[in-house]
CSV table of C-alpha atoms and ligand atoms in Angstrom, one decimal:
chain,number,residue,atom,x,y,z
A,869,MET,CA,0.0,0.0,0.0
A,870,ASN,CA,3.1,2.3,0.0
A,871,GLU,CA,3.0,5.0,-2.6
A,872,ILE,CA,6.1,5.9,-4.5
A,873,SER,CA,5.5,8.7,-6.9
A,874,THR,CA,6.3,7.9,-10.6
A,875,GLU,CA,7.5,10.4,-13.2
A,876,ASP,CA,5.2,12.1,-15.8
A,877,GLU,CA,2.6,12.9,-13.1
A,878,ASN,CA,1.2,15.8,-15.0
A,879,SER,CA,2.7,15.2,-18.4
A,880,CYS,CA,0.5,15.7,-21.4
A,881,ASP,CA,2.8,14.3,-24.0
A,882,GLU,CA,1.7,10.8,-25.1
A,883,GLY,CA,4.1,10.3,-28.0
A,884,ASP,CA,4.6,6.8,-29.6
A,885,LYS,CA,3.8,4.0,-27.2
A,886,THR,CA,6.4,1.3,-26.6
A,887,ALA,CA,6.3,-1.9,-24.5
A,888,ASN,CA,5.7,-1.1,-20.8
A,889,ASP,CA,5.0,2.5,-21.6
A,890,MET,CA,2.8,3.8,-18.9
A,891,SER,CA,2.5,7.3,-20.3
A,892,THR,CA,-1.3,7.0,-20.9
A,893,THR,CA,-1.9,6.1,-17.3
A,894,ASN,CA,0.4,8.8,-16.0
A,895,ARG,CA,-1.3,11.4,-18.3
A,896,LEU,CA,-5.0,10.4,-17.7
A,897,GLU,CA,-5.4,8.4,-14.6
A,898,SER,CA,-6.0,10.1,-11.2
A,899,LYS,CA,-3.3,10.4,-8.8
A,900,VAL,CA,-5.3,8.1,-6.5
A,901,ARG,CA,-3.9,5.1,-8.3
A,902,SER,CA,-1.7,3.1,-6.0
A,903,TYR,CA,-0.6,-0.5,-6.9
A,904,CYS,CA,0.5,0.5,-10.3
A,905,ARG,CA,3.1,2.9,-8.8
A,906,ASN,CA,4.9,0.1,-7.2
A,907,PHE,CA,4.7,-2.3,-10.0
A,908,PRO,CA,5.1,0.1,-13.0
A,909,VAL,CA,4.7,-2.2,-16.1
A,910,VAL,CA,1.8,-2.9,-18.4
A,911,PHE,CA,0.4,-6.3,-17.6
A,912,THR,CA,-1.2,-8.2,-20.4
A,913,LYS,CA,-1.6,-11.9,-19.5
A,914,ALA,CA,-2.0,-14.0,-16.4
A,915,ARG,CA,-2.4,-17.7,-15.5
A,916,GLY,CA,-2.3,-19.3,-12.1
A,917,ALA,CA,0.2,-17.6,-10.0
A,918,THR,CA,2.0,-15.9,-12.9
A,919,LEU,CA,1.6,-12.5,-14.5
A,920,GLU,CA,3.1,-11.4,-17.8
A,921,ASP,CA,3.9,-7.9,-18.9
A,922,GLU,CA,3.9,-6.4,-22.4
A,923,GLU,CA,7.5,-7.3,-23.0
A,924,GLY,CA,6.7,-11.0,-22.2
A,925,ARG,CA,8.5,-10.8,-18.8
A,926,GLU,CA,6.9,-13.1,-16.2
A,927,TYR,CA,6.3,-12.3,-12.5
A,928,ILE,CA,5.3,-14.6,-9.7
A,929,ASP,CA,2.3,-13.2,-8.0
A,930,PHE,CA,2.5,-13.0,-4.2
A,931,LEU,CA,-0.3,-10.3,-4.2
A,932,ALA,CA,-3.1,-12.2,-5.9
A,933,GLY,CA,-5.4,-9.2,-6.4
A,934,ALA,CA,-5.0,-8.3,-2.7
A,935,GLY,CA,-6.7,-11.6,-1.8
A,936,ALA,CA,-9.2,-11.6,-4.7
A,937,LEU,CA,-7.6,-14.4,-6.5
A,938,ASN,CA,-7.3,-17.3,-4.1
A,939,TYR,CA,-7.7,-19.7,-7.0
A,940,GLY,CA,-5.2,-17.9,-9.2
A,941,HIS,CA,-5.6,-16.1,-12.4
A,942,ASN,CA,-7.9,-17.6,-15.1
A,943,ASP,CA,-8.4,-20.9,-13.4
A,944,PRO,CA,-9.1,-23.3,-16.4
A,945,LEU,CA,-12.2,-25.0,-14.9
A,946,LEU,CA,-13.8,-21.7,-13.8
A,947,LYS,CA,-13.0,-20.2,-17.2
A,948,GLU,CA,-14.7,-23.1,-18.9
A,949,LYS,CA,-17.9,-22.7,-17.0
A,950,LEU,CA,-17.8,-18.9,-17.6
A,951,LEU,CA,-17.3,-19.3,-21.4
A,952,GLU,CA,-20.1,-21.9,-21.6
A,953,TYR,CA,-22.5,-19.6,-19.8
A,954,ILE,CA,-21.6,-16.6,-22.0
A,955,GLU,CA,-21.7,-18.7,-25.1
A,956,ALA,CA,-25.3,-19.8,-24.3
A,957,ASP,CA,-26.4,-16.1,-23.9
A,958,GLN,CA,-27.5,-16.6,-20.4
A,959,ILE,CA,-28.2,-13.6,-18.1
A,960,VAL,CA,-25.2,-11.4,-17.3
A,961,HIS,CA,-26.9,-8.5,-15.6
A,962,GLY,CA,-30.0,-9.1,-13.6
A,963,LEU,CA,-30.2,-6.4,-10.9
A,964,ASP,CA,-31.4,-8.7,-8.1
A,965,MET,CA,-33.8,-10.7,-10.2
A,966,VAL,CA,-33.9,-14.5,-9.8
A,967,THR,CA,-31.7,-16.2,-12.3
A,968,GLY,CA,-30.6,-19.8,-12.7
A,969,ALA,CA,-27.0,-18.8,-11.9
A,970,LYS,CA,-27.9,-17.0,-8.8
A,971,GLN,CA,-30.1,-19.8,-7.4
A,972,ALA,CA,-27.4,-22.5,-8.3
A,973,PHE,CA,-24.8,-20.4,-6.4
A,974,MET,CA,-27.1,-20.2,-3.4
A,975,GLU,CA,-27.8,-23.9,-3.4
A,976,ALA,CA,-24.1,-24.7,-3.7
A,977,PHE,CA,-23.1,-22.2,-1.0
A,978,ASP,CA,-25.8,-23.5,1.3
A,979,SER,CA,-25.2,-27.2,0.9
A,980,ARG,CA,-21.4,-27.3,0.6
A,981,ILE,CA,-20.3,-24.4,2.8
A,982,LEU,CA,-23.1,-23.4,5.4
A,983,LYS,CA,-24.9,-26.7,6.0
A,984,LEU,CA,-21.7,-28.7,6.4
A,985,ARG,CA,-20.6,-26.3,9.1
A,986,ARG,CA,-24.0,-26.3,10.7
A,987,MET,CA,-24.4,-22.6,10.0
A,988,ARG,CA,-27.8,-21.0,9.4
A,989,TYR,CA,-27.5,-17.6,7.8
A,990,LYS,CA,-29.6,-15.5,5.3
A,991,ILE,CA,-27.6,-14.2,2.4
A,992,GLN,CA,-27.8,-10.6,1.3
A,993,PHE,CA,-26.3,-9.7,-2.1
A,994,THR,CA,-24.8,-6.2,-1.8
A,995,GLY,CA,-23.1,-4.0,-4.3
A,996,PRO,CA,-20.0,-6.1,-5.5
A,997,THR,CA,-17.3,-4.5,-3.5
A,998,GLY,CA,-16.1,-5.4,0.0
A,999,THR,CA,-16.8,-1.9,1.3
A,1000,ASN,CA,-20.4,-2.2,0.2
A,1001,ALA,CA,-20.9,-5.4,2.1
A,1002,VAL,CA,-19.3,-3.7,5.2
A,1003,GLU,CA,-21.7,-0.7,4.8
A,1004,ALA,CA,-24.7,-3.2,4.7
A,1005,ALA,CA,-23.5,-5.1,7.7
A,1006,MET,CA,-23.0,-2.0,9.8
A,1007,LYS,CA,-26.6,-0.7,8.8
A,1008,ILE,CA,-28.2,-4.1,9.7
A,1009,ALA,CA,-26.5,-4.0,13.1
A,1010,ARG,CA,-27.6,-0.4,13.8
A,1011,ASN,CA,-31.2,-1.0,12.5
A,1012,TYR,CA,-31.6,-4.2,14.4
A,1013,THR,CA,-30.3,-3.0,17.7
A,1014,GLY,CA,-31.5,0.7,17.4
A,1015,ARG,CA,-28.0,1.7,18.6
A,1016,GLN,CA,-25.4,3.6,16.6
A,1017,THR,CA,-21.9,2.9,17.8
A,1018,ILE,CA,-19.8,0.1,16.1
A,1019,VAL,CA,-16.6,-0.9,17.9
A,1020,SER,CA,-13.7,-1.5,15.5
A,1021,PHE,CA,-10.1,-2.2,16.3
A,1022,THR,CA,-6.8,-0.4,16.0
A,1023,ASN,CA,-5.2,-1.2,12.6
A,1024,GLY,CA,-8.5,-2.5,11.3
A,1025,PHE,CA,-9.3,-2.0,7.6
A,1026,HIS,CA,-12.8,-2.3,6.3
A,1027,GLY,CA,-13.0,-0.2,3.3
A,1028,VAL,CA,-13.0,3.4,2.2
A,1029,THR,CA,-16.6,4.5,1.8
A,1030,LEU,CA,-17.8,6.8,4.6
A,1031,GLY,CA,-19.4,4.1,6.8
A,1032,SER,CA,-16.7,1.6,6.5
A,1033,VAL,CA,-13.8,4.1,6.6
A,1034,ALA,CA,-15.1,5.1,10.0
A,1035,ALA,CA,-14.2,1.6,11.1
A,1036,THR,CA,-10.8,1.8,9.5
A,1037,GLY,CA,-8.0,2.9,11.6
A,1038,ASN,CA,-5.3,4.2,9.3
A,1039,SER,CA,-5.4,8.0,9.1
A,1040,HIS,CA,-4.2,7.9,5.5
A,1041,PHE,CA,-7.7,6.7,4.6
A,1042,ARG,CA,-9.7,8.6,7.2
A,1043,ASP,CA,-8.0,11.9,6.1
A,1044,GLY,CA,-9.2,11.5,2.5
A,1045,CYS,CA,-12.9,11.8,3.6
A,1046,GLY,CA,-13.2,15.6,3.9
A,1047,ILE,CA,-15.4,15.1,6.9
A,1048,GLN,CA,-14.9,13.4,10.3
A,1049,PRO,CA,-15.8,9.8,9.9
A,1050,GLN,CA,-18.5,8.9,12.5
A,1051,GLY,CA,-20.3,6.3,14.5
A,1052,THR,CA,-17.4,4.1,15.5
A,1053,ALA,CA,-15.1,3.7,18.6
A,1054,PHE,CA,-11.7,2.0,18.5
A,1055,MET,CA,-10.5,-0.5,20.9
A,1056,PRO,CA,-7.0,-2.2,21.0
A,1057,TYR,CA,-6.7,-5.4,18.9
A,1058,ASP,CA,-5.2,-8.6,20.1
A,1059,GLY,CA,-1.4,-7.9,20.8
A,1060,TYR,CA,-1.8,-4.1,20.5
A,1061,MET,CA,-0.8,-3.5,24.1
A,1062,GLY,CA,2.0,-6.0,24.0
A,1063,GLU,CA,2.2,-9.7,24.9
A,1064,GLY,CA,0.2,-11.0,27.8
A,1065,VAL,CA,-2.4,-8.2,27.8
A,1066,ASP,CA,-5.9,-9.5,27.0
A,1067,THR,CA,-7.5,-6.5,25.4
A,1068,THR,CA,-11.0,-8.0,25.5
A,1069,GLU,CA,-10.7,-7.4,29.3
A,1070,TYR,CA,-10.3,-3.7,28.6
A,1071,LEU,CA,-13.4,-3.8,26.2
A,1072,ASP,CA,-15.3,-5.6,28.9
A,1073,LYS,CA,-14.4,-3.0,31.5
A,1074,MET,CA,-15.3,-0.2,29.1
A,1075,LEU,CA,-18.7,-1.8,28.4
A,1076,THR,CA,-19.4,-2.5,32.1
A,1077,ASP,CA,-18.5,1.0,33.4
A,1078,GLY,CA,-21.3,3.5,32.7
A,1079,SER,CA,-18.8,6.3,33.0
A,1080,SER,CA,-16.3,4.9,30.5
A,1081,GLY,CA,-17.6,7.2,27.7
A,1082,LEU,CA,-18.3,4.4,25.4
A,1083,ASP,CA,-21.9,4.3,24.3
A,1084,HIS,CA,-23.6,0.9,24.3
A,1085,PRO,CA,-22.6,-0.3,20.8
A,1086,ALA,CA,-24.6,-2.1,18.2
A,1087,ALA,CA,-21.8,-4.3,17.1
A,1088,VAL,CA,-18.2,-5.1,17.1
A,1089,ILE,CA,-16.5,-5.5,13.7
A,1090,VAL,CA,-13.4,-7.5,13.6
A,1091,GLU,CA,-10.9,-9.2,11.1
A,1092,THR,CA,-9.5,-12.4,12.5
A,1093,ILE,CA,-6.2,-11.5,10.8
A,1094,GLN,CA,-5.8,-7.8,9.9
A,1095,GLY,CA,-4.7,-7.9,6.3
A,1096,GLU,CA,-4.1,-4.3,5.4
A,1097,GLY,CA,-3.2,-3.5,9.0
A,1098,GLY,CA,0.0,-5.6,8.8
A,1099,ILE,CA,-1.1,-9.3,9.2
A,1100,ASN,CA,-1.8,-9.0,12.9
A,1101,VAL,CA,-3.2,-12.4,13.9
A,1102,ALA,CA,-5.8,-12.6,16.6
A,1103,SER,CA,-5.5,-15.7,18.8
A,1104,LYS,CA,-8.3,-18.3,19.0
A,1105,GLU,CA,-8.6,-17.5,22.7
A,1106,TRP,CA,-8.9,-13.8,22.0
A,1107,LEU,CA,-11.7,-14.3,19.4
A,1108,ARG,CA,-13.5,-16.6,21.8
A,1109,SER,CA,-13.3,-14.1,24.6
A,1110,LEU,CA,-14.4,-11.3,22.2
A,1111,GLU,CA,-17.5,-13.4,21.4
A,1112,GLU,CA,-18.2,-13.9,25.1
A,1113,VAL,CA,-17.9,-10.2,25.8
A,1114,CYS,CA,-20.2,-9.4,22.9
A,1115,SER,CA,-22.9,-11.8,24.1
A,1116,LYS,CA,-22.4,-10.7,27.8
A,1117,HIS,CA,-23.3,-7.1,26.7
A,1118,ASP,CA,-25.8,-8.0,24.1
A,1119,ILE,CA,-23.7,-6.7,21.1
A,1120,LEU,CA,-23.6,-8.2,17.6
A,1121,LEU,CA,-20.3,-9.7,16.4
A,1122,ILE,CA,-19.5,-8.9,12.8
A,1123,VAL,CA,-16.5,-10.8,11.4
A,1124,ASP,CA,-15.2,-9.1,8.3
A,1125,ASP,CA,-13.8,-12.1,6.3
A,1126,ILE,CA,-13.3,-10.2,3.1
A,1127,GLN,CA,-9.6,-10.6,2.9
A,1128,VAL,CA,-8.8,-13.7,4.8
A,1129,GLY,CA,-12.0,-15.7,4.2
A,1130,CYS,CA,-12.6,-18.1,1.2
A,1131,GLY,CA,-10.0,-20.5,2.2
A,1132,ARG,CA,-7.0,-18.1,2.9
A,1133,THR,CA,-6.3,-19.6,6.3
A,1134,GLY,CA,-6.9,-23.2,5.2
A,1135,THR,CA,-10.6,-23.2,6.3
A,1136,PHE,CA,-13.4,-21.6,4.3
A,1137,PHE,CA,-14.1,-19.1,6.9
A,1138,SER,CA,-11.1,-17.8,8.9
A,1139,PHE,CA,-12.9,-18.1,12.3
A,1140,GLU,CA,-13.7,-21.8,12.0
A,1141,GLU,CA,-10.8,-23.0,14.1
A,1142,ALA,CA,-11.7,-20.6,16.9
A,1143,GLY,CA,-15.2,-22.1,16.9
A,1144,ILE,CA,-17.1,-18.9,17.2
A,1145,SER,CA,-20.4,-18.1,15.6
A,1146,PRO,CA,-20.5,-14.5,14.3
A,1147,ASP,CA,-23.9,-12.8,14.0
A,1148,ILE,CA,-22.9,-11.2,10.7
A,1149,ILE,CA,-20.2,-12.1,8.2
A,1150,THR,CA,-18.9,-10.2,5.2
A,1151,LEU,CA,-17.4,-11.9,2.2
A,1152,SER,CA,-16.1,-10.5,-1.1
A,1153,LYS,CA,-12.7,-10.6,-2.8
A,1154,SER,CA,-12.2,-14.4,-3.6
A,1155,LEU,CA,-15.8,-15.3,-3.3
A,1156,SER,CA,-16.4,-15.3,-7.1
A,1157,GLY,CA,-13.2,-17.3,-7.4
A,1158,TYR,CA,-12.2,-15.7,-10.7
A,1159,GLY,CA,-11.5,-12.0,-9.6
A,1160,LEU,CA,-15.1,-11.0,-10.7
A,1161,PRO,CA,-16.7,-8.4,-8.4
A,1162,MET,CA,-19.1,-10.0,-5.9
A,1163,ALA,CA,-19.9,-9.5,-2.2
A,1164,VAL,CA,-22.4,-10.8,0.3
A,1165,VAL,CA,-23.4,-10.3,3.9
A,1166,LEU,CA,-24.4,-13.4,5.9
A,1167,MET,CA,-26.7,-12.7,8.8
A,1168,LYS,CA,-28.3,-14.8,11.4
A,1169,PRO,CA,-32.0,-15.1,10.2
A,1170,GLN,CA,-33.5,-13.1,13.0
A,1171,LEU,CA,-31.3,-10.1,12.0
A,1172,ASP,CA,-32.9,-9.9,8.6
A,1173,VAL,CA,-35.0,-6.8,9.5
A,1174,TRP,CA,-34.4,-5.2,6.1
A,1175,LYS,CA,-37.3,-3.7,4.2
A,1176,PRO,CA,-37.3,-4.5,0.4
A,1177,GLY,CA,-34.8,-2.5,-1.4
A,1178,GLU,CA,-33.6,-0.6,1.7
A,1179,HIS,CA,-30.0,-1.3,0.8
A,1180,ASN,CA,-30.0,-1.7,-2.9
A,1181,GLY,CA,-27.5,-1.3,-5.9
A,1182,THR,CA,-27.5,-1.9,-9.6
A,1183,PHE,CA,-24.7,-4.5,-9.6
A,1184,ARG,CA,-26.0,-6.9,-7.0
A,1185,GLY,CA,-26.6,-9.5,-9.6
A,1186,ASN,CA,-23.2,-10.2,-11.2
A,1187,ASN,CA,-24.3,-13.5,-12.7
A,1188,LEU,CA,-20.8,-14.2,-14.2
A,1189,ALA,CA,-19.5,-14.0,-10.7
A,1190,PHE,CA,-22.3,-16.4,-9.5
A,1191,VAL,CA,-21.3,-19.0,-12.1
A,1192,THR,CA,-17.6,-18.9,-11.1
A,1193,ALA,CA,-18.3,-18.7,-7.4
A,1194,ARG,CA,-20.5,-21.9,-7.6
A,1195,ALA,CA,-17.8,-23.7,-9.8
A,1196,ALA,CA,-15.1,-22.7,-7.2
A,1197,ILE,CA,-17.1,-24.1,-4.3
A,1198,GLU,CA,-17.9,-27.3,-6.2
A,1199,GLU,CA,-14.2,-27.8,-7.4
A,1200,TYR,CA,-12.3,-26.7,-4.3
A,1201,TRP,CA,-14.6,-27.3,-1.4
A,1202,ARG,CA,-16.0,-30.8,-2.2
A,1203,ASP,CA,-13.8,-32.4,0.4
A,1204,ASP,CA,-11.0,-31.3,2.7
A,1205,SER,CA,-8.0,-32.0,0.4
A,1206,PHE,CA,-7.8,-28.3,-0.7
A,1207,SER,CA,-7.9,-27.1,2.8
A,1208,ARG,CA,-5.1,-29.5,3.9
A,1209,ASP,CA,-3.0,-28.5,0.9
A,1210,VAL,CA,-3.4,-24.7,1.7
A,1211,LYS,CA,-2.2,-25.4,5.3
A,1212,ARG,CA,0.8,-27.4,4.0
A,1213,LYS,CA,1.8,-24.5,1.7
A,1214,GLY,CA,1.3,-22.0,4.4
A,1215,GLN,CA,3.7,-24.0,6.6
A,1216,VAL,CA,6.3,-24.1,3.8
A,1217,ALA,CA,6.1,-20.3,3.5
A,1218,ARG,CA,6.3,-19.8,7.3
A,1219,GLU,CA,9.3,-22.1,7.7
A,1220,HIS,CA,11.0,-20.2,5.0
A,1221,LEU,CA,10.3,-16.8,6.7
A,1222,ASP,CA,11.4,-18.3,10.0
A,1223,ARG,CA,14.8,-19.1,8.4
A,1224,LEU,CA,15.1,-15.6,7.0
A,1225,VAL,CA,14.4,-14.2,10.5
A,1226,ASP,CA,17.1,-16.5,12.1
A,1227,LEU,CA,19.6,-15.4,9.5
A,1228,ASP,CA,19.1,-11.7,10.1
A,1229,GLU,CA,22.0,-10.5,12.2
A,1230,THR,CA,20.4,-7.1,12.7
A,1231,GLY,CA,17.5,-8.6,14.6
A,1232,THR,CA,15.1,-6.3,12.5
A,1233,LEU,CA,12.9,-9.0,10.9
A,1234,SER,CA,10.1,-11.0,12.4
A,1235,ALA,CA,7.6,-13.4,10.8
A,1236,ARG,CA,3.9,-14.0,11.6
A,1237,GLY,CA,0.7,-15.3,9.8
A,1238,ARG,CA,-1.7,-18.2,9.5
A,1239,GLY,CA,-2.3,-20.5,6.6
A,1240,MET,CA,-1.4,-18.8,3.3
A,1241,VAL,CA,-1.3,-15.3,4.7
A,1242,GLN,CA,2.2,-14.9,5.9
A,1243,ALA,CA,4.2,-11.8,6.6
A,1244,LEU,CA,7.7,-10.6,7.1
A,1245,ASP,CA,7.8,-7.6,9.5
A,1246,CYS,CA,10.7,-5.4,8.4
A,1247,GLY,CA,10.5,-2.9,11.1
A,1248,SER,CA,10.4,0.0,8.8
A,1249,GLY,CA,8.5,1.0,5.6
A,1250,GLU,CA,11.8,2.0,4.0
A,1251,ILE,CA,13.2,-1.6,4.3
A,1252,ALA,CA,10.0,-3.3,3.3
A,1253,SER,CA,9.6,-1.1,0.2
A,1254,ARG,CA,13.2,-1.6,-0.8
A,1255,ILE,CA,12.8,-5.5,-0.6
A,1256,SER,CA,9.4,-5.2,-2.5
A,1257,HIS,CA,11.2,-3.1,-5.2
A,1258,LEU,CA,14.2,-5.5,-5.5
A,1259,ALA,CA,11.8,-8.5,-5.6
A,1260,PHE,CA,9.9,-6.9,-8.4
A,1261,GLU,CA,13.0,-6.4,-10.4
A,1262,ARG,CA,13.7,-10.1,-10.0
A,1263,GLY,CA,10.2,-11.1,-11.1
A,1264,LEU,CA,8.2,-11.3,-7.9
A,1265,ILE,CA,5.2,-9.2,-7.0
A,1266,ILE,CA,4.9,-8.7,-3.3
A,1267,GLU,CA,3.2,-5.9,-1.4
A,1268,THR,CA,3.6,-4.1,1.9
A,1269,SER,CA,1.0,-3.5,4.5
A,1270,GLY,CA,0.8,-2.1,8.1
A,1271,SER,CA,0.6,1.4,9.6
A,1272,GLU,CA,4.1,2.3,8.3
A,1273,ASP,CA,4.0,-0.1,5.3
A,1274,GLN,CA,6.5,-2.0,7.2
A,1275,VAL,CA,5.2,-5.5,6.6
A,1276,LEU,CA,5.7,-7.6,3.5
A,1277,LYS,CA,2.7,-9.7,2.9
A,1278,ILE,CA,2.7,-13.1,1.2
A,1279,LEU,CA,-0.8,-13.5,-0.3
A,1280,ALA,CA,0.0,-16.0,-3.1
A,1281,PRO,CA,-2.9,-17.8,-4.9
A,1282,LEU,CA,-3.7,-20.9,-2.8
A,1283,THR,CA,-3.4,-22.9,-6.0
A,1284,ILE,CA,0.2,-21.9,-6.5
A,1285,THR,CA,2.4,-24.9,-7.3
A,1286,ASP,CA,5.2,-25.9,-5.0
A,1287,GLU,CA,7.8,-24.9,-7.6
A,1288,GLU,CA,6.4,-21.5,-8.0
A,1289,LEU,CA,6.1,-21.0,-4.3
A,1290,GLU,CA,9.7,-22.1,-3.8
A,1291,GLU,CA,10.8,-19.8,-6.7
A,1292,GLY,CA,9.0,-16.7,-5.3
A,1293,LEU,CA,10.4,-17.4,-1.8
A,1294,ALA,CA,13.9,-17.7,-3.3
A,1295,ILE,CA,13.5,-14.3,-4.9
A,1296,LEU,CA,12.4,-13.0,-1.6
A,1297,ASP,CA,15.5,-14.5,0.1
A,1298,GLU,CA,17.8,-12.7,-2.4
A,1299,SER,CA,16.0,-9.4,-2.1
A,1300,VAL,CA,16.0,-9.6,1.7
A,1301,GLU,CA,19.7,-10.5,1.7
A,1302,GLU,CA,20.6,-7.6,-0.6
A,1303,THR,CA,18.5,-5.1,1.4
A,1304,MET,CA,19.9,-6.2,4.8
A,1305,ALA,CA,23.4,-5.9,3.5
A,1306,GLU,CA,22.6,-2.3,2.6
A,1307,VAL,CA,21.0,-1.8,6.0
A,1308,ARG,CA,24.3,-3.0,7.6
A,1309,LEU,CA,26.3,-0.7,5.3
A,1310,LYS,CA,24.0,2.1,6.1
A,1311,ALA,CA,24.7,1.6,9.8
A,1312,THR,CA,28.3,2.1,9.0
A,1313,GLY,CA,27.5,5.4,7.2
A,1314,LYS,CA,28.8,4.1,3.9
A,1315,ILE,CA,25.6,4.2,1.8
A,1316,HIS,CA,22.3,5.8,1.8
A,1317,LEU,CA,19.2,3.6,1.5
A,1318,ASP,CA,16.9,5.7,-0.6
A,1319,VAL,CA,13.8,3.9,-2.1
A,1320,GLN,CA,12.7,7.1,-3.8
A,1321,VAL,CA,15.8,7.2,-6.0
A,1322,LEU,CA,15.6,3.4,-6.6
A,1323,ALA,CA,12.0,3.3,-7.5
B,836,PLP,N1,-12.6,-5.5,4.5
B,836,PLP,C1,-11.4,-6.0,4.5
B,836,PLP,C2,-11.0,-6.8,5.6
B,836,PLP,C3,-10.5,-5.8,3.4
B,836,PLP,O1,-9.3,-6.3,3.4
B,836,PLP,C4,-11.0,-4.9,2.4
B,836,PLP,C5,-10.1,-4.6,1.3
B,836,PLP,O2,-8.9,-4.8,1.3
B,836,PLP,C6,-12.3,-4.4,2.4
B,836,PLP,C7,-13.1,-4.7,3.5
B,836,PLP,C8,-12.8,-3.5,1.4
B,836,PLP,O3,-13.0,-4.2,0.2
B,836,PLP,P1,-13.1,-3.4,-1.2
B,836,PLP,O4,-11.7,-2.9,-1.6
B,836,PLP,O5,-13.5,-4.5,-2.2
B,836,PLP,O6,-14.0,-2.4,-1.1
């Protein structure tokens, strides 16, 4: 999420276009653009965990659409179903009207995901972005309880529209609103106060004390692993305790599973191993399985107090997404073999990161994560950006996250082959090694580590 400025910001001269020429983007696209600043090439093809640019150069993708491509780019089986559907002139846009594709998705989701986990939820199709699902989830919680405050957590990220950004901690996003985001209160996430401090006890105390200044909230919204916030992993015990505090104080629990759901941690929902039962769940990103926009809110049936059309949107019926979402569920979630494979690969990535940390003489690096969301905390945004930059030069796409962009995040497709995973990790090794050598030299005053110059 770091933003390194590129040249030609205000240039109007297009000239002849050559391969990997970004002049059109630099000339026409708003300055708000972000990922393309760190990976400044023109991508033209992708398959599985590999992206290709205009010059035919290949990159291993450890970003995977920021979690939207758990099954990789252009999964052949999903593509086949999609092409068949398009070829047969079936419905593409349907508002929220009933289509065969939509019903088939709901049936597959209910039988293979919900029922198998003994989960009973109503499905709300929202506008197709994660932030719209979060908006809807917060509205339901407020409308159902008649209360306004939503408790969110330090370093939480839930989107950038006015309601969801109010639950997002990072001032970079909050400052962009032009007005003060409202209706939320922030509490310390698991680990925020250091090891051994149970921050749910603090929440409990704030909720018990009528003079704490915290209004009785409608809901708590939480990520089980904070994706944009720096891969902060909540422990199972903390999540269970959070659920207990919520039920003790009659507060709804919303789990935002937009980034780490859909199999990222090795189970379909990221909270399964904690054994909690959220009142409301938001899903988006990898739900369609193919990178097509789609988002849902799952709510316990009694919470479904919506009036018809009260939260609507033209694009609630992306039928192409329903087709691939159903195919992804039927292909990858028909038994537990995919789940086991994700955990195994996550272990491979983690062991690799642990070795990197052991080799780091400066003591700067640390590793954390769960399943196939693993991270290398580099201690500073400067170091993480430099590693990401060097990795990109060597053919690996890896992004930073965290309050200072200090955390490198491995978010590879879950379908990545063992060879590609090893190859990507080897590139990461080399890039870390080169950067840490520079850091050691910098400490002796012999060089200047300047990511701006190198970008
Ligand atoms: N919630 C979480 C946990 C996310 O990680 C994100 C995006 O990164 C969102 C919500 C917002 O999703 P979108 O970018 O599709 O609006």
